[in-house]
Amino acid sequence: MNITPENYHSIEVKREWLSHSQYRRWLECGAAMKAELDGKYTPPMTEALMVGQYVDRAVTVPTEFDAWCKAHEGEIASAKTGKKYAAFAKADALIARVQGDELYWAVVEGCKAQVVLQGEIGKVPWLYMADFLREDAKTATLLDFKTAKGFGDEWTIEEVNMGSEYRTVRTRVPWYDAAGYWRQLSVGRFLFHQQHSVFPLCGILAASKPPPDDFLGKPRPCGLGAWYLPEGELRFDREISQIKNRLTDIMAWKRGDVPAPACGECDWCRSQSNWGKQQRGKSGRTWTVDE
């Protein structure tokens, strides 16, 4: 199958390949991911996701922005007044700030946008779509564009090797680490190396969402930033190793060899709960039906 940005998110591709977003969703709620692949569930499109796609198109592939907006004009603006909804109006300010920044254009100069990388991790087919990619061996660079609520450090749960076992600890990490972007870039870096035999410099371009307007109604600016992850950092290898360790379970769930665990909290799990069902296991992560 020829994988392109147009079919990258299709259900047919998801059934044959793994990606970082699919991997994350298997860990969040395997039952919902399995239901989606089986055609029983379609994840809801929230306003936040729609605004994220809106910004992504404008920043990474601006030539496709107008066509995308035309296809989603009912979600972007009121049919009666033609006025954009507040979330998209604020997104326009963010887009203008990014596109008006000289450093942004300097960083992405010479990069291709929305490039699909294909390869294997743990003998399982994987995909990765880089927002910006410079493929030349001497200047190989992989960049992802993100929007964030802020750039401050955040608390997260992390697995730590305690010698004989891994334990989870609560720790404070950079915002992009808490969001899982180090793991995501590790996947892209690994697949790029399979295709080009060199490791790219990995980085994140990000814009923080504008805070609420001040009390006079004046818009407040978003923040911009660029973060490059250290070359040769052992963290990349650790992230790939942890992914490989979880693939046996994930592929068993995906094939249907064993029931995929349910989180008990997402839209799919709530839609399946009723008086005839019960939760078993830690935190209700496995749901069964009483016969």
CSV table of C-alpha atoms in Angstrom, one decimal:
chain,number,residue,atom,x,y,z
A,1,MET,CA,0.0,0.0,0.0
A,2,ASN,CA,1.3,3.5,-0.9
A,3,ILE,CA,1.1,5.6,2.2
A,4,THR,CA,0.5,9.3,1.7
A,5,PRO,CA,-0.6,12.2,3.9
A,6,GLU,CA,-4.1,11.8,2.5
A,7,ASN,CA,-4.6,8.2,3.5
A,8,TYR,CA,-2.2,8.2,6.5
A,9,HIS,CA,-5.1,8.4,9.0
A,10,SER,CA,-7.4,6.0,7.2
A,11,ILE,CA,-8.8,2.9,9.0
A,12,GLU,CA,-7.2,0.7,6.4
A,13,VAL,CA,-3.7,2.0,7.1
A,14,LYS,CA,-4.3,1.8,10.9
A,15,ARG,CA,-5.2,-1.9,10.6
A,16,GLU,CA,-1.9,-2.7,8.8
A,17,TRP,CA,0.5,-0.3,10.5
A,18,LEU,CA,1.3,1.1,13.9
A,19,SER,CA,2.1,4.8,14.5
A,20,HIS,CA,2.9,6.7,17.6
A,21,SER,CA,-0.6,8.1,18.0
A,22,GLN,CA,-2.1,4.6,17.6
A,23,TYR,CA,0.5,3.2,20.0
A,24,ARG,CA,-0.5,5.8,22.6
A,25,ARG,CA,-4.2,5.0,22.2
A,26,TRP,CA,-3.6,1.3,22.7
A,27,LEU,CA,-2.1,2.1,26.1
A,28,GLU,CA,-4.8,4.6,27.0
A,29,CYS,CA,-7.7,2.3,26.1
A,30,GLY,CA,-7.1,-0.8,24.1
A,31,ALA,CA,-10.8,-1.6,24.0
A,32,ALA,CA,-11.6,1.7,22.2
A,33,MET,CA,-8.8,1.3,19.7
A,34,LYS,CA,-9.8,-2.3,18.9
A,35,ALA,CA,-13.4,-1.2,18.5
A,36,GLU,CA,-12.3,1.5,16.0
A,37,LEU,CA,-10.3,-0.9,14.0
A,38,ASP,CA,-13.3,-3.3,13.9
A,39,GLY,CA,-15.5,-0.6,12.6
A,40,LYS,CA,-17.6,-0.4,15.8
A,41,TYR,CA,-16.5,3.0,17.0
A,42,THR,CA,-15.5,6.4,15.6
A,43,PRO,CA,-13.7,8.7,18.1
A,44,PRO,CA,-15.5,12.0,18.5
A,45,MET,CA,-14.1,15.1,16.7
A,46,THR,CA,-13.8,17.7,19.4
A,47,GLU,CA,-13.4,21.4,18.9
A,48,ALA,CA,-9.8,21.1,20.2
A,49,LEU,CA,-8.9,18.5,17.6
A,50,MET,CA,-10.5,20.5,14.8
A,51,VAL,CA,-8.7,23.7,15.8
A,52,GLY,CA,-5.5,21.7,16.0
A,53,GLN,CA,-6.0,20.4,12.5
A,54,TYR,CA,-6.8,24.0,11.4
A,55,VAL,CA,-3.5,25.4,12.8
A,56,ASP,CA,-1.5,22.4,11.5
A,57,ARG,CA,-2.7,22.9,7.9
A,58,ALA,CA,-2.0,26.6,8.0
A,59,VAL,CA,1.5,26.2,9.5
A,60,THR,CA,2.8,23.0,7.8
A,61,VAL,CA,1.0,22.9,4.4
A,62,PRO,CA,-0.4,26.4,3.8
A,63,THR,CA,-1.0,25.6,0.1
A,64,GLU,CA,-3.7,23.1,1.3
A,65,PHE,CA,-5.2,25.4,4.0
A,66,ASP,CA,-8.0,27.1,1.9
A,67,ALA,CA,-9.2,23.7,0.5
A,68,TRP,CA,-9.3,22.3,4.0
A,69,CYS,CA,-11.3,25.2,5.3
A,70,LYS,CA,-13.7,24.9,2.4
A,71,ALA,CA,-14.3,21.3,3.3
A,72,HIS,CA,-14.9,22.2,7.0
A,73,GLU,CA,-16.6,25.6,6.7
A,74,GLY,CA,-19.6,24.5,8.7
A,75,GLU,CA,-17.4,23.6,11.7
A,76,ILE,CA,-15.2,26.8,11.4
A,77,ALA,CA,-17.9,29.5,11.1
A,78,SER,CA,-21.5,30.2,11.7
A,79,ALA,CA,-23.7,29.4,8.7
A,80,LYS,CA,-26.0,32.3,9.5
A,81,THR,CA,-23.4,35.1,10.0
A,82,GLY,CA,-20.3,33.7,8.3
A,83,LYS,CA,-18.4,34.7,11.4
A,84,LYS,CA,-15.7,32.4,12.6
A,85,TYR,CA,-16.3,30.7,16.0
A,86,ALA,CA,-14.1,32.1,18.8
A,87,ALA,CA,-11.7,29.2,19.0
A,88,PHE,CA,-10.8,29.6,15.3
A,89,ALA,CA,-10.6,33.4,15.5
A,90,LYS,CA,-8.0,32.9,18.3
A,91,ALA,CA,-6.2,30.3,16.2
A,92,ASP,CA,-5.9,32.9,13.4
A,93,ALA,CA,-3.9,35.1,15.8
A,94,LEU,CA,-1.6,32.2,16.6
A,95,ILE,CA,-1.1,31.3,12.9
A,96,ALA,CA,-0.3,35.0,12.1
A,97,ARG,CA,2.2,35.1,14.9
A,98,VAL,CA,4.0,31.9,13.7
A,99,GLN,CA,4.0,32.9,10.0
A,100,GLY,CA,5.3,36.4,10.9
A,101,ASP,CA,8.3,35.0,12.9
A,102,GLU,CA,11.6,35.2,11.1
A,103,LEU,CA,13.1,32.3,13.1
A,104,TYR,CA,10.3,30.0,12.1
A,105,TRP,CA,11.1,30.6,8.4
A,106,ALA,CA,14.8,30.2,9.0
A,107,VAL,CA,14.4,26.9,10.8
A,108,VAL,CA,12.0,25.3,8.2
A,109,GLU,CA,13.9,26.6,5.2
A,110,GLY,CA,14.9,23.7,2.9
A,111,CYS,CA,12.5,21.2,4.7
A,112,LYS,CA,9.8,19.2,3.1
A,113,ALA,CA,6.4,19.2,4.8
A,114,GLN,CA,4.2,16.3,5.8
A,115,VAL,CA,6.7,13.5,4.9
A,116,VAL,CA,5.7,9.9,5.6
A,117,LEU,CA,8.4,7.6,7.0
A,118,GLN,CA,8.0,3.9,6.9
A,119,GLY,CA,9.9,1.1,8.7
A,120,GLU,CA,9.8,-1.5,11.4
A,121,ILE,CA,10.1,-1.4,15.2
A,122,GLY,CA,10.3,-4.8,16.9
A,123,LYS,CA,9.5,-6.5,13.5
A,124,VAL,CA,6.2,-4.6,13.4
A,125,PRO,CA,5.4,-2.2,10.5
A,126,TRP,CA,5.4,1.4,11.7
A,127,LEU,CA,4.6,4.8,10.1
A,128,TYR,CA,5.6,8.3,11.1
A,129,MET,CA,4.6,11.6,9.5
A,130,ALA,CA,7.1,14.4,10.0
A,131,ASP,CA,5.8,17.9,9.9
A,132,PHE,CA,9.1,19.2,8.5
A,133,LEU,CA,12.0,17.0,7.2
A,134,ARG,CA,15.4,17.8,5.8
A,135,GLU,CA,16.7,14.6,4.2
A,136,ASP,CA,20.2,15.6,3.3
A,137,ALA,CA,22.6,13.4,5.2
A,138,LYS,CA,24.8,16.3,6.4
A,139,THR,CA,21.9,18.4,7.6
A,140,ALA,CA,19.3,15.8,8.3
A,141,THR,CA,16.6,17.4,10.5
A,142,LEU,CA,13.2,16.2,11.8
A,143,LEU,CA,10.9,18.8,13.2
A,144,ASP,CA,7.4,18.5,14.6
A,145,PHE,CA,5.1,21.5,15.1
A,146,LYS,CA,3.0,21.5,18.2
A,147,THR,CA,0.5,23.8,20.0
A,148,ALA,CA,0.7,23.7,23.8
A,149,LYS,CA,-1.2,25.3,26.7
A,150,GLY,CA,2.1,26.6,28.0
A,151,PHE,CA,5.9,26.0,28.1
A,152,GLY,CA,6.4,25.5,31.8
A,153,ASP,CA,7.5,22.2,33.4
A,154,GLU,CA,4.7,19.7,34.3
A,155,TRP,CA,4.2,16.8,36.7
A,156,THR,CA,4.0,13.4,35.2
A,157,ILE,CA,4.3,9.7,36.0
A,158,GLU,CA,7.5,8.1,34.8
A,159,GLU,CA,8.9,4.5,34.8
A,160,VAL,CA,12.2,4.3,36.6
A,161,ASN,CA,14.6,1.3,36.5
A,162,MET,CA,15.2,0.4,40.2
A,163,GLY,CA,17.6,-2.4,39.4
A,164,SER,CA,15.4,-5.6,39.4
A,165,GLU,CA,12.2,-3.9,38.3
A,166,TYR,CA,10.6,-0.8,36.9
A,167,ARG,CA,8.6,1.5,39.3
A,168,THR,CA,6.5,4.5,38.6
A,169,VAL,CA,7.4,7.8,40.2
A,170,ARG,CA,5.9,11.2,40.0
A,171,THR,CA,8.4,13.7,38.6
A,172,ARG,CA,8.5,17.2,37.1
A,173,VAL,CA,9.6,17.3,33.4
A,174,PRO,CA,9.7,19.7,30.5
A,175,TRP,CA,6.2,20.3,28.9
A,176,TYR,CA,7.1,18.4,25.7
A,177,ASP,CA,8.3,15.4,27.7
A,178,ALA,CA,5.0,15.3,29.7
A,179,ALA,CA,3.1,15.4,26.4
A,180,GLY,CA,5.0,12.3,25.1
A,181,TYR,CA,6.8,14.2,22.3
A,182,TRP,CA,10.3,12.8,23.2
A,183,ARG,CA,8.9,9.3,22.6
A,184,GLN,CA,7.2,10.5,19.4
A,185,LEU,CA,10.4,12.0,18.0
A,186,SER,CA,12.3,8.8,19.0
A,187,VAL,CA,10.0,6.9,16.6
A,188,GLY,CA,10.6,9.3,13.8
A,189,ARG,CA,14.3,9.3,14.4
A,190,PHE,CA,14.4,5.5,14.4
A,191,LEU,CA,12.5,5.1,11.1
A,192,PHE,CA,14.5,7.9,9.4
A,193,HIS,CA,17.7,6.0,10.3
A,194,GLN,CA,16.3,2.8,8.7
A,195,GLN,CA,15.8,4.7,5.4
A,196,HIS,CA,18.8,6.9,5.4
A,197,SER,CA,21.4,5.3,7.7
A,198,VAL,CA,21.9,8.5,9.6
A,199,PHE,CA,20.2,9.9,12.7
A,200,PRO,CA,18.5,13.3,12.1
A,201,LEU,CA,18.6,16.2,14.5
A,202,CYS,CA,15.2,16.2,16.2
A,203,GLY,CA,13.3,19.2,17.4
A,204,ILE,CA,10.0,20.8,18.3
A,205,LEU,CA,8.5,24.0,17.0
A,206,ALA,CA,5.7,25.1,19.3
A,207,ALA,CA,3.2,27.9,19.8
A,208,SER,CA,1.4,28.3,23.1
A,209,LYS,CA,-2.3,28.9,23.0
A,210,PRO,CA,-3.2,32.5,23.7
A,211,PRO,CA,-4.5,33.1,27.2
A,212,PRO,CA,-8.0,34.7,27.7
A,213,ASP,CA,-8.4,38.3,26.6
A,214,ASP,CA,-7.7,40.9,29.2
A,215,PHE,CA,-10.6,42.6,31.1
A,216,LEU,CA,-10.8,45.3,28.4
A,217,GLY,CA,-11.3,42.6,25.7
A,218,LYS,CA,-7.8,43.1,24.2
A,219,PRO,CA,-6.3,39.9,22.9
A,220,ARG,CA,-3.1,38.6,24.6
A,221,PRO,CA,-0.2,37.1,22.6
A,222,CYS,CA,0.7,33.5,22.3
A,223,GLY,CA,4.3,32.3,22.9
A,224,LEU,CA,6.7,30.8,20.4
A,225,GLY,CA,9.6,28.5,21.0
A,226,ALA,CA,12.0,25.9,19.5
A,227,TRP,CA,13.5,23.0,21.3
A,228,TYR,CA,16.2,20.7,20.0
A,229,LEU,CA,16.7,17.3,21.6
A,230,PRO,CA,20.4,16.4,22.4
A,231,GLU,CA,22.0,14.3,19.6
A,232,GLY,CA,23.3,11.0,20.8
A,233,GLU,CA,21.1,11.1,23.9
A,234,LEU,CA,20.5,7.6,25.4
A,235,ARG,CA,16.9,8.6,26.0
A,236,PHE,CA,16.1,7.9,22.4
A,237,ASP,CA,17.3,4.3,22.7
A,238,ARG,CA,15.4,3.9,26.0
A,239,GLU,CA,12.1,5.1,24.4
A,240,ILE,CA,12.4,2.6,21.5
A,241,SER,CA,13.3,-0.2,24.0
A,242,GLN,CA,10.2,0.5,26.0
A,243,ILE,CA,8.0,0.5,22.9
A,244,LYS,CA,9.5,-2.9,21.8
A,245,ASN,CA,8.7,-4.3,25.3
A,246,ARG,CA,5.0,-3.4,25.0
A,247,LEU,CA,4.5,-4.5,21.4
A,248,THR,CA,3.8,-8.2,22.2
A,249,ASP,CA,0.8,-7.2,24.2
A,250,ILE,CA,-0.4,-4.5,21.8
A,251,MET,CA,-0.2,-6.8,18.8
A,252,ALA,CA,-2.0,-9.6,20.7
A,253,TRP,CA,-4.8,-7.0,21.3
A,254,LYS,CA,-4.8,-5.9,17.8
A,255,ARG,CA,-5.0,-9.4,16.3
A,256,GLY,CA,-7.8,-10.2,18.8
A,257,ASP,CA,-5.8,-13.0,20.5
A,258,VAL,CA,-6.7,-11.7,23.9
A,259,PRO,CA,-9.3,-9.0,24.9
A,260,ALA,CA,-7.9,-5.5,24.8
A,261,PRO,CA,-8.0,-3.8,28.2
A,262,ALA,CA,-10.6,-1.0,28.7
A,263,CYS,CA,-10.0,2.2,30.6
A,264,GLY,CA,-13.6,2.4,31.9
A,265,GLU,CA,-13.6,6.2,31.4
A,266,CYS,CA,-13.6,7.1,27.7
A,267,ASP,CA,-16.6,7.6,25.4
A,268,TRP,CA,-16.4,4.0,24.1
A,269,CYS,CA,-16.3,2.5,27.6
A,270,ARG,CA,-19.1,4.7,28.8
A,271,SER,CA,-21.2,3.6,25.9
A,272,GLN,CA,-20.7,0.0,26.7
A,273,SER,CA,-21.5,0.2,30.5
A,274,ASN,CA,-24.9,-0.7,31.8
A,275,TRP,CA,-26.4,-2.6,34.8
A,276,GLY,CA,-25.6,-5.9,33.2
A,277,LYS,CA,-21.8,-5.3,33.1
A,278,GLN,CA,-19.2,-5.3,35.8
A,279,GLN,CA,-15.6,-4.1,36.1
A,280,ARG,CA,-12.8,-6.4,37.1
A,281,GLY,CA,-9.2,-5.8,37.7
A,282,LYS,CA,-7.2,-2.8,38.8
A,283,SER,CA,-9.0,0.5,38.2
A,284,GLY,CA,-11.7,-1.4,36.2
A,285,ARG,CA,-9.4,-1.8,33.2
A,286,THR,CA,-11.0,-5.0,32.1
A,287,TRP,CA,-14.7,-5.1,31.4
A,288,THR,CA,-16.7,-8.3,31.1
A,289,VAL,CA,-20.3,-9.1,30.5
A,290,ASP,CA,-22.2,-11.4,33.0
A,291,GLU,CA,-23.8,-14.2,31.1
